[in-house]
Short mmCIF file of C-alpha atoms and ligand atoms in Angstrom, two decimals:
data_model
loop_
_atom_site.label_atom_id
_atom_site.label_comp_id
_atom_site.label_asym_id
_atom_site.label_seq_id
_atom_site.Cartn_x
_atom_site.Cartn_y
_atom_site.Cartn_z
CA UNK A 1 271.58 -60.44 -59.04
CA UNK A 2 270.13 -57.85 -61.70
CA UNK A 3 272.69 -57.38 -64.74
CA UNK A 4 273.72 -53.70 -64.44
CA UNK A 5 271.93 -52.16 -68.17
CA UNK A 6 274.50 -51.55 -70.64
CA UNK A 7 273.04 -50.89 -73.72
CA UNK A 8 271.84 -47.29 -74.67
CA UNK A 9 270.09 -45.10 -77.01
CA UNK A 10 273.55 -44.38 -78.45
CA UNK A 11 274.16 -48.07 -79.09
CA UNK A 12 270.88 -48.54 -80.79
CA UNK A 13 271.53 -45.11 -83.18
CA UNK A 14 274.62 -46.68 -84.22
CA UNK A 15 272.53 -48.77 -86.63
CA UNK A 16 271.80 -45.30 -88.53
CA UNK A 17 272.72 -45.14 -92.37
CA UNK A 18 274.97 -42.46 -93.00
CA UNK A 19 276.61 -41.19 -96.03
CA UNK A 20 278.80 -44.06 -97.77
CA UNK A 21 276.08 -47.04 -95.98
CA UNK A 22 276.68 -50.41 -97.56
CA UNK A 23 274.11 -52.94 -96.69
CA UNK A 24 276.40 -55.92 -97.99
CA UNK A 25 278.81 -54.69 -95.29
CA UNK A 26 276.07 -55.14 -92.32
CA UNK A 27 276.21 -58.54 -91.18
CA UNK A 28 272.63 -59.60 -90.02
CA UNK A 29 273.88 -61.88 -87.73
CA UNK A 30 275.96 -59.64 -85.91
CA UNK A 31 274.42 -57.61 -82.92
CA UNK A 32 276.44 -54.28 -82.36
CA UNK A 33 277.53 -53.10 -79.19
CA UNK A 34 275.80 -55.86 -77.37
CA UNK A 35 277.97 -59.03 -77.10
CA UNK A 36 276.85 -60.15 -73.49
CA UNK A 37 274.28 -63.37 -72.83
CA UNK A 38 270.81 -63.96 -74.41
CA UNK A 39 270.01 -63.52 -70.12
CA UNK A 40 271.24 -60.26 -70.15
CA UNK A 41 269.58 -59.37 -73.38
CA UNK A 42 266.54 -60.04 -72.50
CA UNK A 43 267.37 -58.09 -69.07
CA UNK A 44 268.05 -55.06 -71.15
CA UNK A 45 264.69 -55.73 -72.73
CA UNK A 46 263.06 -54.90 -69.82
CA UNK A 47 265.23 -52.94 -67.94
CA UNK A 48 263.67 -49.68 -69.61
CA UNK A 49 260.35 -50.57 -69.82
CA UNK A 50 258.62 -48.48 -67.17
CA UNK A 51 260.63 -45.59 -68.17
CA UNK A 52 258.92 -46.17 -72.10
CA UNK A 53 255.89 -46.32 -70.60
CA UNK A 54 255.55 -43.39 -68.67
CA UNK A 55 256.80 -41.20 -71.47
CA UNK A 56 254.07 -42.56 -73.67
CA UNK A 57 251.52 -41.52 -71.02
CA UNK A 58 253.09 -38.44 -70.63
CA UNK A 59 252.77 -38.08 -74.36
CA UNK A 60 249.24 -39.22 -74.72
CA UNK A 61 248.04 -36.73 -72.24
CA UNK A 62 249.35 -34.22 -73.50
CA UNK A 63 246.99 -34.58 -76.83
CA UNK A 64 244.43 -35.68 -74.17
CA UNK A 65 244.66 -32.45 -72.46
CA UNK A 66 244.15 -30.68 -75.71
CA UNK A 67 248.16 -29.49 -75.68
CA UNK A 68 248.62 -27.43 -79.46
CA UNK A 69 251.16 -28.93 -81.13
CA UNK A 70 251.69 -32.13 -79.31
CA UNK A 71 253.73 -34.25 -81.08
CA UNK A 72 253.80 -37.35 -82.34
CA UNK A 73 256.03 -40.23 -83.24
CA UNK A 74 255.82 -42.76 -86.30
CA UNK A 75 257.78 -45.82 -86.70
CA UNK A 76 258.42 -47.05 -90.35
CA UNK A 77 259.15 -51.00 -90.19
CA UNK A 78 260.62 -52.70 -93.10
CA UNK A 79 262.56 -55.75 -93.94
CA UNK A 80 262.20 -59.52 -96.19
CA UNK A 81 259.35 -61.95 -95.37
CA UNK A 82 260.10 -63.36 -92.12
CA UNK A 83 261.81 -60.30 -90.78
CA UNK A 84 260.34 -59.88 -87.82
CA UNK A 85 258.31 -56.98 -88.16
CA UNK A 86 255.06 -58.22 -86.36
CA UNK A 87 257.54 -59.57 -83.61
CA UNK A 88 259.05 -56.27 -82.88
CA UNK A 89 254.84 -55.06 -83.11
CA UNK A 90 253.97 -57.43 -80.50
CA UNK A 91 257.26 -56.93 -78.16
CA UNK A 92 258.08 -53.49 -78.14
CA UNK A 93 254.71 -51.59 -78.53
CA UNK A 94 252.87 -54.12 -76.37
CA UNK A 95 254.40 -53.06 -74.18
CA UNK A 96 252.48 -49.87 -74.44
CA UNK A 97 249.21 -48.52 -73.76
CA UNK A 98 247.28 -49.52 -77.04
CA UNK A 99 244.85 -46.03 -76.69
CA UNK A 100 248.82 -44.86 -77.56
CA UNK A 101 248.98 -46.67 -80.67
CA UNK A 102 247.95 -46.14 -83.83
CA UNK A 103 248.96 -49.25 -86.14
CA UNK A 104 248.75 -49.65 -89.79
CA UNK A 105 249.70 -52.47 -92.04
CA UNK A 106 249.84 -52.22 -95.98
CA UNK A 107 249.59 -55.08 -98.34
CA UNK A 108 249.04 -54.73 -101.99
CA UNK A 109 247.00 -51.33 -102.51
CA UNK A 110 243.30 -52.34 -102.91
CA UNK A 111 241.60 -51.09 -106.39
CA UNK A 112 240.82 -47.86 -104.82
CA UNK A 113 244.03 -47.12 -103.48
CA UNK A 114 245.63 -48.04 -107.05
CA UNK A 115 243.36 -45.13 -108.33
CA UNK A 116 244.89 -42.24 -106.44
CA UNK A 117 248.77 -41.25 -105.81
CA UNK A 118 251.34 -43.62 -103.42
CA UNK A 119 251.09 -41.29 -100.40
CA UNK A 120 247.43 -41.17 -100.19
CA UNK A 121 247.15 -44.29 -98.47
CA UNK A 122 249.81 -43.28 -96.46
CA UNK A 123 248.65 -39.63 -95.56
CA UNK A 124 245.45 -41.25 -94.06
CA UNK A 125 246.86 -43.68 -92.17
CA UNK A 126 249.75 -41.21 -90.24
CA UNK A 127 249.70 -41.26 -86.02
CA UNK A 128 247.09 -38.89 -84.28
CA UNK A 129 248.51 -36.08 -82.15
CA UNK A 130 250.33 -37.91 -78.99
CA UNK A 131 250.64 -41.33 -80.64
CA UNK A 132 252.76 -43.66 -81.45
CA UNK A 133 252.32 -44.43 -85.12
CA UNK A 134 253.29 -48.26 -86.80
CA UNK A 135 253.88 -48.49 -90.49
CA UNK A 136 254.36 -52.57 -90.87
CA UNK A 137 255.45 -51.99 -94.25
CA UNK A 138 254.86 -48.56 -95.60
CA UNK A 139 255.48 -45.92 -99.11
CA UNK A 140 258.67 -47.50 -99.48
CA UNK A 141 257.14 -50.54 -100.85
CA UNK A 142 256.30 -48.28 -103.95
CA UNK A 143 260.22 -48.00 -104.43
CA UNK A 144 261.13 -51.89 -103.09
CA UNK A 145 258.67 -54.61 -104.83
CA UNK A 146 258.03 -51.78 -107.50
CA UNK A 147 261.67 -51.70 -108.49
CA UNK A 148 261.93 -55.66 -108.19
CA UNK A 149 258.82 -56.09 -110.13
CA UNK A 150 259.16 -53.44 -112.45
CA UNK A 151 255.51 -52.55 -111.00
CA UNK A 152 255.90 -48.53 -111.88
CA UNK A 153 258.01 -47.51 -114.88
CA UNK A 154 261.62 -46.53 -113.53
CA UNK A 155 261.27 -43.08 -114.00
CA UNK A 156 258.76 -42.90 -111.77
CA UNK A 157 259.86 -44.86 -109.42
CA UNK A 158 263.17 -42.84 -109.73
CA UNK A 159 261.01 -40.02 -109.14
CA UNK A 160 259.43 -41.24 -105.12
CA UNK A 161 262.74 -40.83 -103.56
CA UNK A 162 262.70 -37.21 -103.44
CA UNK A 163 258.74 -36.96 -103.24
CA UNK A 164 259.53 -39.19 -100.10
CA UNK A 165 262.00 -36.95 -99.00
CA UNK A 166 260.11 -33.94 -99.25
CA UNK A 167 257.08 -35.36 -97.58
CA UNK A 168 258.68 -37.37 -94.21
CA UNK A 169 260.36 -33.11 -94.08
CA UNK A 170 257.03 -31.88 -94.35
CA UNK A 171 255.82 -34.14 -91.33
CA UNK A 172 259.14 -33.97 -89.24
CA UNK A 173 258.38 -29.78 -89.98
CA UNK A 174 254.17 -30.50 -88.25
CA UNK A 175 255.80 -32.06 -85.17
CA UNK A 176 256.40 -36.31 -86.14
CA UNK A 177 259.38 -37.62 -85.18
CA UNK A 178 260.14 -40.66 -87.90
CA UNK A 179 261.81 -43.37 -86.68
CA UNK A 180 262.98 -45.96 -89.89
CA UNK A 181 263.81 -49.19 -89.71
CA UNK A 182 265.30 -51.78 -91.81
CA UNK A 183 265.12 -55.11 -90.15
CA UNK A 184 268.14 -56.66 -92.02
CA UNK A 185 268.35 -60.58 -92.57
CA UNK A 186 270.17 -63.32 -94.33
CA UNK A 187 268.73 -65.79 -96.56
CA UNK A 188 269.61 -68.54 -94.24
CA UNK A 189 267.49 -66.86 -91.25
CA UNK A 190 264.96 -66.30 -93.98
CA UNK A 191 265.05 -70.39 -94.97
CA UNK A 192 264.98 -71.25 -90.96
CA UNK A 193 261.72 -69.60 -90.51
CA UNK A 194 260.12 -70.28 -93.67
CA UNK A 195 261.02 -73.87 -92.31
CA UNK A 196 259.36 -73.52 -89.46
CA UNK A 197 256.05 -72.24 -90.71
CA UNK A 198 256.08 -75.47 -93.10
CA UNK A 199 256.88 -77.89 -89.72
CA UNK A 200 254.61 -76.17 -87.00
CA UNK A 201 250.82 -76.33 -87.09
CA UNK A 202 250.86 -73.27 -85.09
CA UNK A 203 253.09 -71.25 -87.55
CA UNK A 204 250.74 -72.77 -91.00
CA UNK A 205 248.91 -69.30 -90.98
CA UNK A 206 251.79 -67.53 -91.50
CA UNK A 207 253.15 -69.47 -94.17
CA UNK A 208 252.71 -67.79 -98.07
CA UNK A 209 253.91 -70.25 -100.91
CA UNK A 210 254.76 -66.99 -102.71
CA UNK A 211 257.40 -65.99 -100.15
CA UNK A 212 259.29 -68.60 -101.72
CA UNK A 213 258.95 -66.73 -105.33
CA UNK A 214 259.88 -63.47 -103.61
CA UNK A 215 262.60 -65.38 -102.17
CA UNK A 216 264.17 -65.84 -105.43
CA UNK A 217 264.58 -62.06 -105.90
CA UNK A 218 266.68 -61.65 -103.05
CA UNK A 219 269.74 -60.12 -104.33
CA UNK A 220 267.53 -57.45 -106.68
CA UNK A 221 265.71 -56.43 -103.26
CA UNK A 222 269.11 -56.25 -101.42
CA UNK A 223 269.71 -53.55 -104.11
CA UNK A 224 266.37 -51.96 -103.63
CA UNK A 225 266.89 -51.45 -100.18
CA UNK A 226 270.30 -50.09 -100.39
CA UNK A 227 269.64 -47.82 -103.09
CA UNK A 228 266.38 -46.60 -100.87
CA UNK A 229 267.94 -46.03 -97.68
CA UNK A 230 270.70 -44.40 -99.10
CA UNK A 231 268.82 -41.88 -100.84
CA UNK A 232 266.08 -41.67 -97.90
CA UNK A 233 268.12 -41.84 -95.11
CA UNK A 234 268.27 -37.64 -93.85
CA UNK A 235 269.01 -36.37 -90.85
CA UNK A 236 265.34 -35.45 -90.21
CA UNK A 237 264.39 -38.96 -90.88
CA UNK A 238 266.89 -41.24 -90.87
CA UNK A 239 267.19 -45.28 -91.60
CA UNK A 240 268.34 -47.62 -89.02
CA UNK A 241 269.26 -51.17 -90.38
CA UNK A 242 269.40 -53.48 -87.81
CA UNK A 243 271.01 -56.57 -88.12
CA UNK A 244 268.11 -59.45 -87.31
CA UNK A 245 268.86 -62.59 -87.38
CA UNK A 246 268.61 -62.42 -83.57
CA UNK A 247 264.97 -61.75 -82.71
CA UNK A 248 265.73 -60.18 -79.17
CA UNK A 249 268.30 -58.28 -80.03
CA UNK A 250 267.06 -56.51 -82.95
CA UNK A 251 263.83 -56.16 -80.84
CA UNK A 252 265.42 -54.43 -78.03
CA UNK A 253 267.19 -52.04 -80.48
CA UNK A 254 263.91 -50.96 -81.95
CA UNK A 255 263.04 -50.30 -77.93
CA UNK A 256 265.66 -47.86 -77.80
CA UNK A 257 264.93 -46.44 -80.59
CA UNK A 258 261.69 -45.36 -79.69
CA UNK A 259 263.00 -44.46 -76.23
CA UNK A 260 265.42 -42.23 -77.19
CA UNK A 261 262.37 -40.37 -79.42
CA UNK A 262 260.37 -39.87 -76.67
CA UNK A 263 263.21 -38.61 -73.96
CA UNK A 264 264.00 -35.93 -76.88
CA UNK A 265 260.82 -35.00 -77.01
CA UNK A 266 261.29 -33.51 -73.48
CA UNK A 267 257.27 -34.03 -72.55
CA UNK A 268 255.98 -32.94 -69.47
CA UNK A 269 252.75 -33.73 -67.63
CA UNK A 270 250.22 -31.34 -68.43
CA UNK A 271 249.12 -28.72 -65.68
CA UNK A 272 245.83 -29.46 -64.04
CA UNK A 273 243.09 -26.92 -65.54
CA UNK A 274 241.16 -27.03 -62.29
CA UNK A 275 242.54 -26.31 -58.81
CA UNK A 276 243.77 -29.39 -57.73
CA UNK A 277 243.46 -27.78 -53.30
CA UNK A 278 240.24 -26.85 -54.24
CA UNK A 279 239.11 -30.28 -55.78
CA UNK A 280 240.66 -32.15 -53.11
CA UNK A 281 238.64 -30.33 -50.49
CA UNK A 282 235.38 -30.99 -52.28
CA UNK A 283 236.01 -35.24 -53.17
CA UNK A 284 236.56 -35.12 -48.81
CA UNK A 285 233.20 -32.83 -48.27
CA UNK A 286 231.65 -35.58 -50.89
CA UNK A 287 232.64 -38.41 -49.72
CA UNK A 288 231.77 -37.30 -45.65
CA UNK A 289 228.26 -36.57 -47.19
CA UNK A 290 227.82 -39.99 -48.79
CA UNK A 291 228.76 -41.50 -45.51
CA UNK A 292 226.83 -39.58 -43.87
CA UNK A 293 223.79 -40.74 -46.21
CA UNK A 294 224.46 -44.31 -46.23
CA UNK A 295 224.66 -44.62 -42.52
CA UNK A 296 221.21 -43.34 -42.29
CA UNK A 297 219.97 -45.48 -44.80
CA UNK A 298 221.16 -48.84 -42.49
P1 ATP B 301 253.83 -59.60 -94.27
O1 ATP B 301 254.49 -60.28 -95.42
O2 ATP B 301 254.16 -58.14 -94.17
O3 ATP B 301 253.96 -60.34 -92.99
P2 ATP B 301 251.34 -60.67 -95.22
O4 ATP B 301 252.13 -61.85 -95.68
O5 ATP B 301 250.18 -60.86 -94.30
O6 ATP B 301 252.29 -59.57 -94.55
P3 ATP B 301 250.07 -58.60 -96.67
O7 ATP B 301 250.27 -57.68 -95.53
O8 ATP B 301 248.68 -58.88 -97.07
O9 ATP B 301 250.87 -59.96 -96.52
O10 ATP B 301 250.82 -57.98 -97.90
C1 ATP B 301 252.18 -57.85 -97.94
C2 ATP B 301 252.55 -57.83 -99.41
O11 ATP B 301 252.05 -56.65 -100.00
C3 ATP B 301 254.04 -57.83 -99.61
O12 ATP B 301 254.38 -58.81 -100.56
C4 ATP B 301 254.32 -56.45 -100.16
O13 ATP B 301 255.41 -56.41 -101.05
C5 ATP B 301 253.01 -56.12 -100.86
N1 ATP B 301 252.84 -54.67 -100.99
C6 ATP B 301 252.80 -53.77 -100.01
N2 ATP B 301 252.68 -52.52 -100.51
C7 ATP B 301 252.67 -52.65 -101.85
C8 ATP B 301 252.58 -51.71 -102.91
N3 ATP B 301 252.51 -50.41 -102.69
N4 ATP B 301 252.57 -52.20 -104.17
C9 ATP B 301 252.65 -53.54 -104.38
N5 ATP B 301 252.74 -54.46 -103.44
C10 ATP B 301 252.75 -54.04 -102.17
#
């Protein structure tokens, strides 16, 4: 028998940071409002995936159509090596139509990238009208490593917050809804999978000997993060941090996430710019006079 669904978009935004957020009180092992079998998880996984999937058609063809102002949606993913960030990429948006998605990944900025502001990278890499837009990693790596490393002087770096603020306003004001999300892990989930990339052959590629250096940091990025999704965290574009050490559950949360941005959005199709009685009546009259032709052909 099919599990009855109960999980919601509710449960998922109860991850949001809100005034007085503690990360050391958010236990990554813990999985909120969700306590019932890894078979139901994986149930609710699925349950909702048609409904996601129409609603991203339903946006995409509405930019397709050439709708003004269609929206769009972007989804900021951060968290430690090992978070699960391109896990939550493959699960939840492949589950979409790619021509949907526009994905971006940022590493260190290239020599170029170094020679103009932090947002510029980011500016030209934001979703197209009716798209679903993927930061893996984004501009808040100019206020995390920076502020581990000491990569910017602290001033400036104290600075980004509200030039961060001010722009995610600025693109919540154009019509993108941002979706943030902290993928929140302990060290010991961090060791397991570092582990595992150093006793699979198939997991070698992912493995970075300087995710062990960054490793070391771990308590100075803990207070990174808090002190950036505290000050980052508005009601325009708010932070989730969702507790990760279980793969499928903070994957499905993402999945409601993003569900619960698209019902808002309240999309519908868009109307037919032709007359759809009148095109009907014309494929029939076509397709009579391509029998018609073929027959005599025989
Ligand atoms: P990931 O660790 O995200 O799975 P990866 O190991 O393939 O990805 P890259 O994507 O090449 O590595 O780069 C990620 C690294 O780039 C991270 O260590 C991150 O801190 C660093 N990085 C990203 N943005 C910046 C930035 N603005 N300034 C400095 N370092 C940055």
């Amino acid at each position: 028998m099919v599990p009855m669904a109960n999980f919601s978009v509710e449960d998922a935004r109860a991850t949001q940071v809100t005034p007085g957020f503690q990360l050391a009180d958010i236990d990554p092992a813990a999985t909120p409002n969700f306590s019932d079998s890894k078979k139901k998880l994986l149930h609710e996984f699925t349950e909702i995936d048609d409904e996601l999937t129409d609603l991203q058609e339903m946006l995409y063809a509405n930019a397709r159509a050439g709708l003004p102002h269609t929206p769009r949606i972007l989804l900021v993913l951060q968290g430690m090596d090992t978070s699960g960030k391109g896990g939550v990429i493959r699960h939840v948006m492949g589950t979409l139509d790619p021509q949907g998605v526009d994905l971006a990944a940022f590493g260190v900025p290239t020599e170029q990238e170094r020679q103009h502001d932090f947002l510029w990278r980011i500016k030209k890499a934001l979703p197209r009208a009716g798209r679903i837009g993927v930061f893996d990693r984004s501009h808040y790596e100019d206020v995390l490593v920076h502020r581990v490393h000491g990569l910017s002087p602290l001033p400036v770096i104290e600075q980004r917050y509200g030039q961060i603020v001010e722009f995610e306003q600025e693109l919540v004001d154009s019509g993108t809804t941002i979706i943030k999300v902290m993928l929140h892990i302990s060290p010991e989930f961090q060791a397991e999978n570092l582990r595992e990339r150093l006793e699979r052959k198939d997991k070698y590629w992912k493995y970075n000997p300087g995710d062990i250096d960054e490793r070391l940091h771990w308590e100075e990025y803990q207070q990174a993060y808090q002190i950036a999704l505290e000050r980052t965290s508005t009601a325009s574009a708010p932070w989730y941090c969702v507790p990760s050490d279980n793969k499928p559950y903070a994957r499905m949360v993402v999945k409601y996430l993003l569900l619960g941005a698209l019902r808002d959005l309240q999309l519908q199709w868009p109307p037919a710019d032709f007359d759809p009685a009148v095109e009907l009546a014309r494929l029939e009259a076509s397709q009579q006079q391509l029998q018609q032709r073929l027959t005599q052909q025989q």
